[in-house]
PDB file of C-alpha atoms in Angstrom:
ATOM      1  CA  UNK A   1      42.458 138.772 113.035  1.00  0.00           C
ATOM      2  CA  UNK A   2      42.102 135.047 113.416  1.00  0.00           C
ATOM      3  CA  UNK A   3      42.353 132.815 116.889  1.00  0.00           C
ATOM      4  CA  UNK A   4      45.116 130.403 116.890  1.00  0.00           C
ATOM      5  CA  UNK A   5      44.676 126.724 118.130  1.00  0.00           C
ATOM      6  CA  UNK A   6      47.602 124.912 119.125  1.00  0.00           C
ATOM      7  CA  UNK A   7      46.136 121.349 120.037  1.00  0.00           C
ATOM      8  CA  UNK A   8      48.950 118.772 121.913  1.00  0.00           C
ATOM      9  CA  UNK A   9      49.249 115.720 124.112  1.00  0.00           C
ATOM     10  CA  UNK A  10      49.663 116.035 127.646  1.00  0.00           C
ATOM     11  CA  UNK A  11      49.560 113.117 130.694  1.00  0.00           C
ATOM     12  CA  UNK A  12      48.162 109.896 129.530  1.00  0.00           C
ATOM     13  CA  UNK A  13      45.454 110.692 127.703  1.00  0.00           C
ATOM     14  CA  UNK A  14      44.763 114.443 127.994  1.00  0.00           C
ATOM     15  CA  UNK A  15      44.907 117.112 125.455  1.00  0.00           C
ATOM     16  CA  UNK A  16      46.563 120.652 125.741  1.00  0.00           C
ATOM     17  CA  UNK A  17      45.377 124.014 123.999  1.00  0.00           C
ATOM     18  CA  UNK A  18      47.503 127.194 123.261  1.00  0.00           C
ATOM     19  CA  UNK A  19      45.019 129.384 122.423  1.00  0.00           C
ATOM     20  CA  UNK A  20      46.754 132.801 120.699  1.00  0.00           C
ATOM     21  CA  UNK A  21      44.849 135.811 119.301  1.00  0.00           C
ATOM     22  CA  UNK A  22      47.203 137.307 116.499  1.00  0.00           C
ATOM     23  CA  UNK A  23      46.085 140.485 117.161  1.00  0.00           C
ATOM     24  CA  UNK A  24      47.719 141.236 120.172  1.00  0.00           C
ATOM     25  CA  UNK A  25      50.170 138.649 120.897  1.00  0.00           C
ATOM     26  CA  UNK A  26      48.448 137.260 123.678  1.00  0.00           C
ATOM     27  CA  UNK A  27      48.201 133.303 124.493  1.00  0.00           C
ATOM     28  CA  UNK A  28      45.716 131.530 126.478  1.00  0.00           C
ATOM     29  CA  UNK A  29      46.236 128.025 127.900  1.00  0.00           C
ATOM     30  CA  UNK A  30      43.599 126.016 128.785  1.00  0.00           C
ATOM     31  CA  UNK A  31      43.179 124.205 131.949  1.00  0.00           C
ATOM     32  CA  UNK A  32      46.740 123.559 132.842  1.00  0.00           C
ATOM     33  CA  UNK A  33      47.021 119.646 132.706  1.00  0.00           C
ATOM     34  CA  UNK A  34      51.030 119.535 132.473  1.00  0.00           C
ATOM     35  CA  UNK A  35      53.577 122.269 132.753  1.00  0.00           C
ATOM     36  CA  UNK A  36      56.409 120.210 130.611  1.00  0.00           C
ATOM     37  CA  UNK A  37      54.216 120.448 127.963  1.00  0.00           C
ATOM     38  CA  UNK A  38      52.695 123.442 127.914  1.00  0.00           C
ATOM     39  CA  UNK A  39      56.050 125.107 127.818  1.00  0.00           C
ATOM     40  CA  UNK A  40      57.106 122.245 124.609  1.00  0.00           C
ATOM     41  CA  UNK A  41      54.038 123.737 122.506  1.00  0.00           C
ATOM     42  CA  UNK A  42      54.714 127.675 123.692  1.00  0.00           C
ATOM     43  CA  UNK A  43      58.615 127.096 122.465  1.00  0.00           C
ATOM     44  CA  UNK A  44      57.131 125.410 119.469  1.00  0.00           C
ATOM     45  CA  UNK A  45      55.672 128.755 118.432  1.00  0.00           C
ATOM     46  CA  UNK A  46      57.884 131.008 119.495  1.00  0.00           C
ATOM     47  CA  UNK A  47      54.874 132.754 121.940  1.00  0.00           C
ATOM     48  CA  UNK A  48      54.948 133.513 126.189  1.00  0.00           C
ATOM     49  CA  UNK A  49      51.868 132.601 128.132  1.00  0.00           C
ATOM     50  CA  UNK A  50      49.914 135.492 128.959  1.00  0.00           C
ATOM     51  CA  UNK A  51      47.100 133.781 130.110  1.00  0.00           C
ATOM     52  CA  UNK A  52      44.972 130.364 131.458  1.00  0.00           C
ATOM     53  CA  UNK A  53      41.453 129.342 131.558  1.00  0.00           C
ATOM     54  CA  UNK A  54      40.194 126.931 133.922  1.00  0.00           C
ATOM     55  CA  UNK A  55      37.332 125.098 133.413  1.00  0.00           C
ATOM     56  CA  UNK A  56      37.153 122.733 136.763  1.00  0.00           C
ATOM     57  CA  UNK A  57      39.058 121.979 140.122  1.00  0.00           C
ATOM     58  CA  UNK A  58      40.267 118.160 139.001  1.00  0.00           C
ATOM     59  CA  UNK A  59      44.136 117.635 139.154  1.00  0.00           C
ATOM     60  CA  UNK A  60      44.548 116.787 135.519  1.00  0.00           C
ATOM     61  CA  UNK A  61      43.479 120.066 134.785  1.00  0.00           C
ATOM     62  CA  UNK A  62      44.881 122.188 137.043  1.00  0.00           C
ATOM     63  CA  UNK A  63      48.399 120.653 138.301  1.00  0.00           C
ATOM     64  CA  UNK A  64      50.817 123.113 136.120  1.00  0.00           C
ATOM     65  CA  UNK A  65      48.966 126.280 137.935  1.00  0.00           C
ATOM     66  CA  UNK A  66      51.214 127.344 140.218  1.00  0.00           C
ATOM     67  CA  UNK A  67      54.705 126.208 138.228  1.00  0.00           C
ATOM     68  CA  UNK A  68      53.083 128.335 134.845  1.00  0.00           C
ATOM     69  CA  UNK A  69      52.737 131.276 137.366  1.00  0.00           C
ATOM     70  CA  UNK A  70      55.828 131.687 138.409  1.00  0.00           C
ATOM     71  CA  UNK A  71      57.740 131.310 135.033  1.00  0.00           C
ATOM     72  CA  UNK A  72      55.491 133.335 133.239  1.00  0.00           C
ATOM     73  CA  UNK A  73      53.314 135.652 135.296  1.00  0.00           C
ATOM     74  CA  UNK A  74      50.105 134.455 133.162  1.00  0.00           C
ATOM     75  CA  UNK A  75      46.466 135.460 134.627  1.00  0.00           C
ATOM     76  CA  UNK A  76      44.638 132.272 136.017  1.00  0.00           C
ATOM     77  CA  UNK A  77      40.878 132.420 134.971  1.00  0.00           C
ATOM     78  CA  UNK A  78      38.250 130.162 136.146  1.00  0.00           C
ATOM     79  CA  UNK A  79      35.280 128.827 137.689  1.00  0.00           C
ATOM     80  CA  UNK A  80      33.807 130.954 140.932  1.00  0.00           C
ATOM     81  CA  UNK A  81      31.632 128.338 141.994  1.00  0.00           C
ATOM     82  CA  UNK A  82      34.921 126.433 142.643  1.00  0.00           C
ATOM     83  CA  UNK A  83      37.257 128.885 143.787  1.00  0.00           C
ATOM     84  CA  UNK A  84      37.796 126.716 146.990  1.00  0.00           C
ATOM     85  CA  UNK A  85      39.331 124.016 145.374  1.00  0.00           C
ATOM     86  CA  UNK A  86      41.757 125.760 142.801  1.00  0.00           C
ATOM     87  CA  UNK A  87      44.921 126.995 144.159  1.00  0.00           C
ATOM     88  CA  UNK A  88      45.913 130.658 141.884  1.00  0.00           C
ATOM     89  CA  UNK A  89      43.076 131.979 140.343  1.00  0.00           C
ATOM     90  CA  UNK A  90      43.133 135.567 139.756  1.00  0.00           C
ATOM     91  CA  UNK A  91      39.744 136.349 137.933  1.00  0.00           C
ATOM     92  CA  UNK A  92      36.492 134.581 138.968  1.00  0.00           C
ATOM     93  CA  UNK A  93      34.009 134.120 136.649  1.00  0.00           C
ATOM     94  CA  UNK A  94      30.185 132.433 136.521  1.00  0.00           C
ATOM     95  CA  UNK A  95      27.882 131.506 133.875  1.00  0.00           C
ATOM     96  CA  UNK A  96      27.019 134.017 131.204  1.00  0.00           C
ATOM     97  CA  UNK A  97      30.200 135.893 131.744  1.00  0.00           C
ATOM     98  CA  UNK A  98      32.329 136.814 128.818  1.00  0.00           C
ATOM     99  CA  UNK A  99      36.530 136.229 128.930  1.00  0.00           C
ATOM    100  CA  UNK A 100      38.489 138.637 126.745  1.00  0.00           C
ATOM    101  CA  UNK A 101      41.740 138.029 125.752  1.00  0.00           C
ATOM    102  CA  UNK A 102      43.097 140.909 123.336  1.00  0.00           C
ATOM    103  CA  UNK A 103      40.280 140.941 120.616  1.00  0.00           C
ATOM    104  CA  UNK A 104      39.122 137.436 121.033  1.00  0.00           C
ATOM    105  CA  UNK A 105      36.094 136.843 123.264  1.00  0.00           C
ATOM    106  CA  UNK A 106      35.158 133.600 124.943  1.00  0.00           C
ATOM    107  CA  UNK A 107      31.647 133.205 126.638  1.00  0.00           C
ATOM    108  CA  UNK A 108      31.171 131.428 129.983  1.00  0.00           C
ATOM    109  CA  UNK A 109      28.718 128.576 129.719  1.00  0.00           C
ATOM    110  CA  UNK A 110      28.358 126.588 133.205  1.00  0.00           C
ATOM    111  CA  UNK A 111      28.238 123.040 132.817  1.00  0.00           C
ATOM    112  CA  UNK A 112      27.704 121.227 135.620  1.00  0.00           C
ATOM    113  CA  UNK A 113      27.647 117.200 136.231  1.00  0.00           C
ATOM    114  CA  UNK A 114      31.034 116.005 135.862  1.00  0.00           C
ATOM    115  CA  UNK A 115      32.066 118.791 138.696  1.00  0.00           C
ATOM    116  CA  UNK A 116      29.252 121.197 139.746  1.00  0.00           C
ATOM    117  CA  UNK A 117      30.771 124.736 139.201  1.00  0.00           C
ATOM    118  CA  UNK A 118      32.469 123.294 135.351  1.00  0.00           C
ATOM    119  CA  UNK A 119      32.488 125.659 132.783  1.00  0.00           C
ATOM    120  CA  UNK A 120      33.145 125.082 129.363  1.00  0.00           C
ATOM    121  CA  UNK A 121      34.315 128.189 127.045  1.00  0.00           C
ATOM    122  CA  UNK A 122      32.600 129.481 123.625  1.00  0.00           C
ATOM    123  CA  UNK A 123      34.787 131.100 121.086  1.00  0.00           C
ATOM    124  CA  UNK A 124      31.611 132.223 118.839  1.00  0.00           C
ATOM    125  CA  UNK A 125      33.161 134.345 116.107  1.00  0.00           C
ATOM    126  CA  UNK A 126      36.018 131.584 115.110  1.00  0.00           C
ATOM    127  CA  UNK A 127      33.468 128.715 116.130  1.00  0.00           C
ATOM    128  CA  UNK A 128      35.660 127.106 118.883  1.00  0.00           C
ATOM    129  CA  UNK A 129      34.137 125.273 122.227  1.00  0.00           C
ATOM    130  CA  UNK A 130      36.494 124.265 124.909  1.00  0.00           C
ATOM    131  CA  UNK A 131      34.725 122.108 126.505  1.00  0.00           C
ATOM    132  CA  UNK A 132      36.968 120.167 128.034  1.00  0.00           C
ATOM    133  CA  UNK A 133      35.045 117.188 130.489  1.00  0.00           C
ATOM    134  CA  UNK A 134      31.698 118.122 130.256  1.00  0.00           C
ATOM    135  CA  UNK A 135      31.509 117.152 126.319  1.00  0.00           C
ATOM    136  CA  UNK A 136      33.520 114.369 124.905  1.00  0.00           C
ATOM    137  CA  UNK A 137      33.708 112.807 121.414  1.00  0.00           C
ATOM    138  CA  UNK A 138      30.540 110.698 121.215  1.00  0.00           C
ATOM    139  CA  UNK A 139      30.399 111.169 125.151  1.00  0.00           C
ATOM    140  CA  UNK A 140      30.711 113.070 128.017  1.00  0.00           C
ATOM    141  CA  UNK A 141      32.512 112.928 131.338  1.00  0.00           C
ATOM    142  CA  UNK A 142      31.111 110.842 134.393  1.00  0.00           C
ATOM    143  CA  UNK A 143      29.105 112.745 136.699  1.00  0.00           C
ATOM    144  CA  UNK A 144      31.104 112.422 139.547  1.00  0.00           C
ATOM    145  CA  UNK A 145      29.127 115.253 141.294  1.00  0.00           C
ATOM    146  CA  UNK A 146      25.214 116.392 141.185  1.00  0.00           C
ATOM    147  CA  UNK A 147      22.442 114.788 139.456  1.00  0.00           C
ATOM    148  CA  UNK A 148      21.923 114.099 135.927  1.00  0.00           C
ATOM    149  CA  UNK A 149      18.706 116.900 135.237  1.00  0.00           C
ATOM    150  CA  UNK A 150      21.166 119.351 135.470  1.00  0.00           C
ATOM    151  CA  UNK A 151      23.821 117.677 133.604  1.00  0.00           C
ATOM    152  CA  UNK A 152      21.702 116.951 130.732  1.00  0.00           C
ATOM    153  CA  UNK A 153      20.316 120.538 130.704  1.00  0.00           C
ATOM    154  CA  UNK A 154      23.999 121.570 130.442  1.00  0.00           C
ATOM    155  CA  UNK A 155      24.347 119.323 127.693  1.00  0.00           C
ATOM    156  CA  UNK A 156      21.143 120.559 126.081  1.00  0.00           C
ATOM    157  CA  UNK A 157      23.014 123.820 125.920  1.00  0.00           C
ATOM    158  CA  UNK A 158      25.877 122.865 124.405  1.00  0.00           C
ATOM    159  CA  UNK A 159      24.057 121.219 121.629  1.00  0.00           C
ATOM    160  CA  UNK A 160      22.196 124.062 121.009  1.00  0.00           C
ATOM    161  CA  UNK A 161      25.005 126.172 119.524  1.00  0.00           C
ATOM    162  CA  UNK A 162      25.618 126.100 115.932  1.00  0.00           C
ATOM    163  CA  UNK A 163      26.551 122.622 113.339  1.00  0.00           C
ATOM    164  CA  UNK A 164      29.704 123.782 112.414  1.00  0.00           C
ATOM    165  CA  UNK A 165      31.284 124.576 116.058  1.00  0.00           C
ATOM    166  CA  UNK A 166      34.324 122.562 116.361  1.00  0.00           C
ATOM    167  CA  UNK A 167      34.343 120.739 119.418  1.00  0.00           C
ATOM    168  CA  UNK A 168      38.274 120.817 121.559  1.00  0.00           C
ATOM    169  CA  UNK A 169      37.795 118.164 124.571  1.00  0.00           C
ATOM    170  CA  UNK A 170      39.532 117.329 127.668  1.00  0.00           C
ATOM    171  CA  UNK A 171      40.822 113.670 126.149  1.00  0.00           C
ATOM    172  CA  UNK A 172      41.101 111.035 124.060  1.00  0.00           C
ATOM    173  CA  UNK A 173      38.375 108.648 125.305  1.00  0.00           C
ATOM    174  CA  UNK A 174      36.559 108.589 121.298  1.00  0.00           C
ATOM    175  CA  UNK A 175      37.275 105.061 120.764  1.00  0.00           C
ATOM    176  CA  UNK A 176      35.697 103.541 123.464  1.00  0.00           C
ATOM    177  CA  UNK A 177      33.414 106.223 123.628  1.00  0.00           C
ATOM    178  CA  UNK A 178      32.078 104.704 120.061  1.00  0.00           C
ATOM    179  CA  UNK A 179      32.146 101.180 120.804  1.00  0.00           C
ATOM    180  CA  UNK A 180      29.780 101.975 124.113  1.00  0.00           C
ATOM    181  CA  UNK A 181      27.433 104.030 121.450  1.00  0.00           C
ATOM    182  CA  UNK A 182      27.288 101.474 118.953  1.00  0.00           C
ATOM    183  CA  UNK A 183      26.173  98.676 121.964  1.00  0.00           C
ATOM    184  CA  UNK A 184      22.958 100.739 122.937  1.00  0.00           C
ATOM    185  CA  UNK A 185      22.607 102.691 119.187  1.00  0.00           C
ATOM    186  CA  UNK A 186      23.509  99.894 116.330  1.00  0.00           C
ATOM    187  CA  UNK A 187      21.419 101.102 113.929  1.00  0.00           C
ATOM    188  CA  UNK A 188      22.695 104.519 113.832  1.00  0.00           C
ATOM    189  CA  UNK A 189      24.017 105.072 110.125  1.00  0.00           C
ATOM    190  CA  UNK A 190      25.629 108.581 111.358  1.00  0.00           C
ATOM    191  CA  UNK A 191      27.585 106.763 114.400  1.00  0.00           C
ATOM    192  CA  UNK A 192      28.895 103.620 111.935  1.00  0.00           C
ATOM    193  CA  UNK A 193      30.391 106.139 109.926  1.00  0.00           C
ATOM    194  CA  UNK A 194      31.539 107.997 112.965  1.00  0.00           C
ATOM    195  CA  UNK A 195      32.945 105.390 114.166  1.00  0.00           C
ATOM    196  CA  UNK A 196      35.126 103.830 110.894  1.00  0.00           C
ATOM    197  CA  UNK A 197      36.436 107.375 110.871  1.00  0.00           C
ATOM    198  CA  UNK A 198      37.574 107.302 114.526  1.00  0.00           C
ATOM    199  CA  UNK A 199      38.966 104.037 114.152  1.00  0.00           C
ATOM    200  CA  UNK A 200      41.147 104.666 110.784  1.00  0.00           C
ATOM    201  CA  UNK A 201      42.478 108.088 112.791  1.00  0.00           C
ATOM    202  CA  UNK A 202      43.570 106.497 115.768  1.00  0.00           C
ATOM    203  CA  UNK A 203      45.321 103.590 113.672  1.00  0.00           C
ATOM    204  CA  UNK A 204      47.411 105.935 112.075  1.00  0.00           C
ATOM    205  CA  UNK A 205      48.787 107.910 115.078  1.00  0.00           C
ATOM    206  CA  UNK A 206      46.416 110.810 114.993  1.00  0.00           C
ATOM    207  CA  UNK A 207      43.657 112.663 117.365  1.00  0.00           C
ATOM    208  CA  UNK A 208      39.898 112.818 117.219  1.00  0.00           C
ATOM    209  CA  UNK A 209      39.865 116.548 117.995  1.00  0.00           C
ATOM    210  CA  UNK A 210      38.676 118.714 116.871  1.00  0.00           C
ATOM    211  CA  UNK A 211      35.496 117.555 115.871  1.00  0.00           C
ATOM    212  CA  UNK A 212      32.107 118.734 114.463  1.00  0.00           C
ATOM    213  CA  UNK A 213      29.510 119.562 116.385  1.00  0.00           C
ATOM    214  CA  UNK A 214      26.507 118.798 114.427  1.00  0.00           C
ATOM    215  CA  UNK A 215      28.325 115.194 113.605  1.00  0.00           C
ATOM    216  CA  UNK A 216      28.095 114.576 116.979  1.00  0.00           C
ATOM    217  CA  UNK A 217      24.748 115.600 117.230  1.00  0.00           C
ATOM    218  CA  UNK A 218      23.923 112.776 114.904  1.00  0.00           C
ATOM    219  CA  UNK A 219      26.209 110.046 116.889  1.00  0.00           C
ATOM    220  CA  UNK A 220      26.580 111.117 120.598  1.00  0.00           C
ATOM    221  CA  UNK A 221      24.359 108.971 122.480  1.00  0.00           C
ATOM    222  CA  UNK A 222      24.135 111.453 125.103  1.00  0.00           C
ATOM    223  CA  UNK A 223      23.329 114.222 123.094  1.00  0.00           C
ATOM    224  CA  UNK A 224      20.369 112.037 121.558  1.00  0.00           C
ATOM    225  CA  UNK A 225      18.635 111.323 125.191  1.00  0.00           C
ATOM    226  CA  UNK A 226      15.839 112.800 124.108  1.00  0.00           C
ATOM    227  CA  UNK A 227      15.513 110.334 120.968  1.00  0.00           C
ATOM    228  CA  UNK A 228      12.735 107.479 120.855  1.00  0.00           C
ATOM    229  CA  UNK A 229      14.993 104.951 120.054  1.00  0.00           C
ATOM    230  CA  UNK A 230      17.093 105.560 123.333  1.00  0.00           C
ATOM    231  CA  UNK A 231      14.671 105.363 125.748  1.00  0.00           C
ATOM    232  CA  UNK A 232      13.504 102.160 124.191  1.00  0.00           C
ATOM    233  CA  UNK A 233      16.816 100.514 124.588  1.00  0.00           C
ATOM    234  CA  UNK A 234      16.424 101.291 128.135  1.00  0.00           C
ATOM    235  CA  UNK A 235      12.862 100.562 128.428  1.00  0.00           C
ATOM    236  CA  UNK A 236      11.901 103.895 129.163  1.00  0.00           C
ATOM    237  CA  UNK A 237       9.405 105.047 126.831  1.00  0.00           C
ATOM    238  CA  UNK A 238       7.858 108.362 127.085  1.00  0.00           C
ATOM    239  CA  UNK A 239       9.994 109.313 130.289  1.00  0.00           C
ATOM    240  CA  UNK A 240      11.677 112.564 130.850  1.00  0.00           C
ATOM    241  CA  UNK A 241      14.813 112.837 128.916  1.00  0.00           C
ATOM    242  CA  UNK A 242      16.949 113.407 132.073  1.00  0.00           C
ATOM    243  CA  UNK A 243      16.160 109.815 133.133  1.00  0.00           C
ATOM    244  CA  UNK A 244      17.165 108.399 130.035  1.00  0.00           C
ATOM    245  CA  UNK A 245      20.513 110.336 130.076  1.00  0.00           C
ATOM    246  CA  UNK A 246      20.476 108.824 133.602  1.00  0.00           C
ATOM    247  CA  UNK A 247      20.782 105.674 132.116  1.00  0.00           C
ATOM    248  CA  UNK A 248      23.075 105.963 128.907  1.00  0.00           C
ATOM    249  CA  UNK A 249      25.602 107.523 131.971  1.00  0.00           C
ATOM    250  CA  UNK A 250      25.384 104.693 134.759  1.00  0.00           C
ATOM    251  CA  UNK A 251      25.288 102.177 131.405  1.00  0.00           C
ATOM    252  CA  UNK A 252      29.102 103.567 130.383  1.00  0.00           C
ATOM    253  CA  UNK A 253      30.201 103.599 133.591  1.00  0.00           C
ATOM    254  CA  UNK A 254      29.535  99.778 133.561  1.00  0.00           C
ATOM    255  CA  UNK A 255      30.609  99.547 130.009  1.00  0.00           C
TER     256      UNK A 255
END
């Protein structure tokens, strides 16, 4: 039987999963961003929270922890490497590890950069990647800790799994994600059309997510670091990959 995705607005500008394998009953959240809703979408459906997957220590993702807990007695999965700095979790897990919940499976895939121990997780036989800050609509999240070879090898990973994985992120940053991409990639026919289609979504009230994987392949200037064209933009011809990415990061941050 099929995974469910429940995709809906939480905070300012993050977005909430209810993840719910029909053959059991049971229901994942992931990350925990805002109990209010959370508990909107689980009432929604008519399902109880049996479960939550954490994929890094920031507040926006973890803040409805403890309150979820209580009400519902849910398991709290997450990252080892950051067990320090997240209050609740239950079930530690590290890279390569694989997350069950009833007959769905989700595989652990550490993605470090935006926090060091982030993990992002792979739902491989419905084609579903959580990846909440460490892969973004044309982007990716600042790399507010580490260096940026081992963020772009995470990266690297993540666009190695298959075309037609549909990508759920952390937020809604797509828009001005794609007007940063277009600045240092203009000739990109794949990002132009990217782009009108992000634009005529957002005008009409709806999200970005989830979207395709190999599409972004084709328009995410961070997942093209290791193309020609970007590296001459930034003058670095012929350099290692990782020092491009380097740059397409520090030249968003000043975007």
């Amino acid at each position: 039987m099929a995974l469910i995705v429940d995709v809906f607005s939480a905070r300012e500008d993050n977005f909430g999963y209810l993840v719910h394998d029909e053959a059991s009953g049971r229901t994942a959240a992931i990350d925990a961003p805002e109990a209010a809703a959370i508990r909107a979408a689980l009432s929604r459906r008519g399902w109880s929270l049996s479960d939550i997957l954490i994929t890094h220590h920031h507040i926006d993702h973890v803040e409805a922890i403890a309150e979820l807990k209580e009400a519902f007695g849910a398991k709290v999965t997450g990252p080892a490497e950051e067990a320090d700095k997240i209050e609740g979790l239950d079930v530690l897990v590290r890279d390569g590890d694989v997350v069950s919940l009833g007959e769905s499976r989700f595989d652990v895939i550490k993605t470090p950069g935006h926090t060091l121990g982030h993990i992002v997780f792979h739902d491989a036989a419905n084609g579903h990647l959580f990846s909440a800050d460490a892969l973004f609509s044309l982007g990716v999240g600042r790399m507010f800790e580490g260096t940026p070879g081992p963020m772009w090898e995470g990266v690297k990973r993540l666009r190695a799994l298959p075309d037609e994985t549909l990508v759920y992120c952390g937020h809604e940053y797509t828009q001005s994600n794609a007007r940063f991409a277009l600045s240092i990639d203009p000739d990109n026919a794949a990002l132009q059309a990217r782009a009108a289609t992000v634009e005529a979504l957002r005008k009409a009230g709806k999200p970005t997510i989830p979207f395709s994987l190999g599409e972004d392949k084709k328009a995410n200037p961070f997942l093209r670091a290791d193309a020609p064209e970007l590296a001459r933009h930034y003058g670095l011809d012929g350099s290692d990959p990782a020092a491009v990415f380097a740059a397409i990061r520090k030249g968003k941050d000043t975007f």
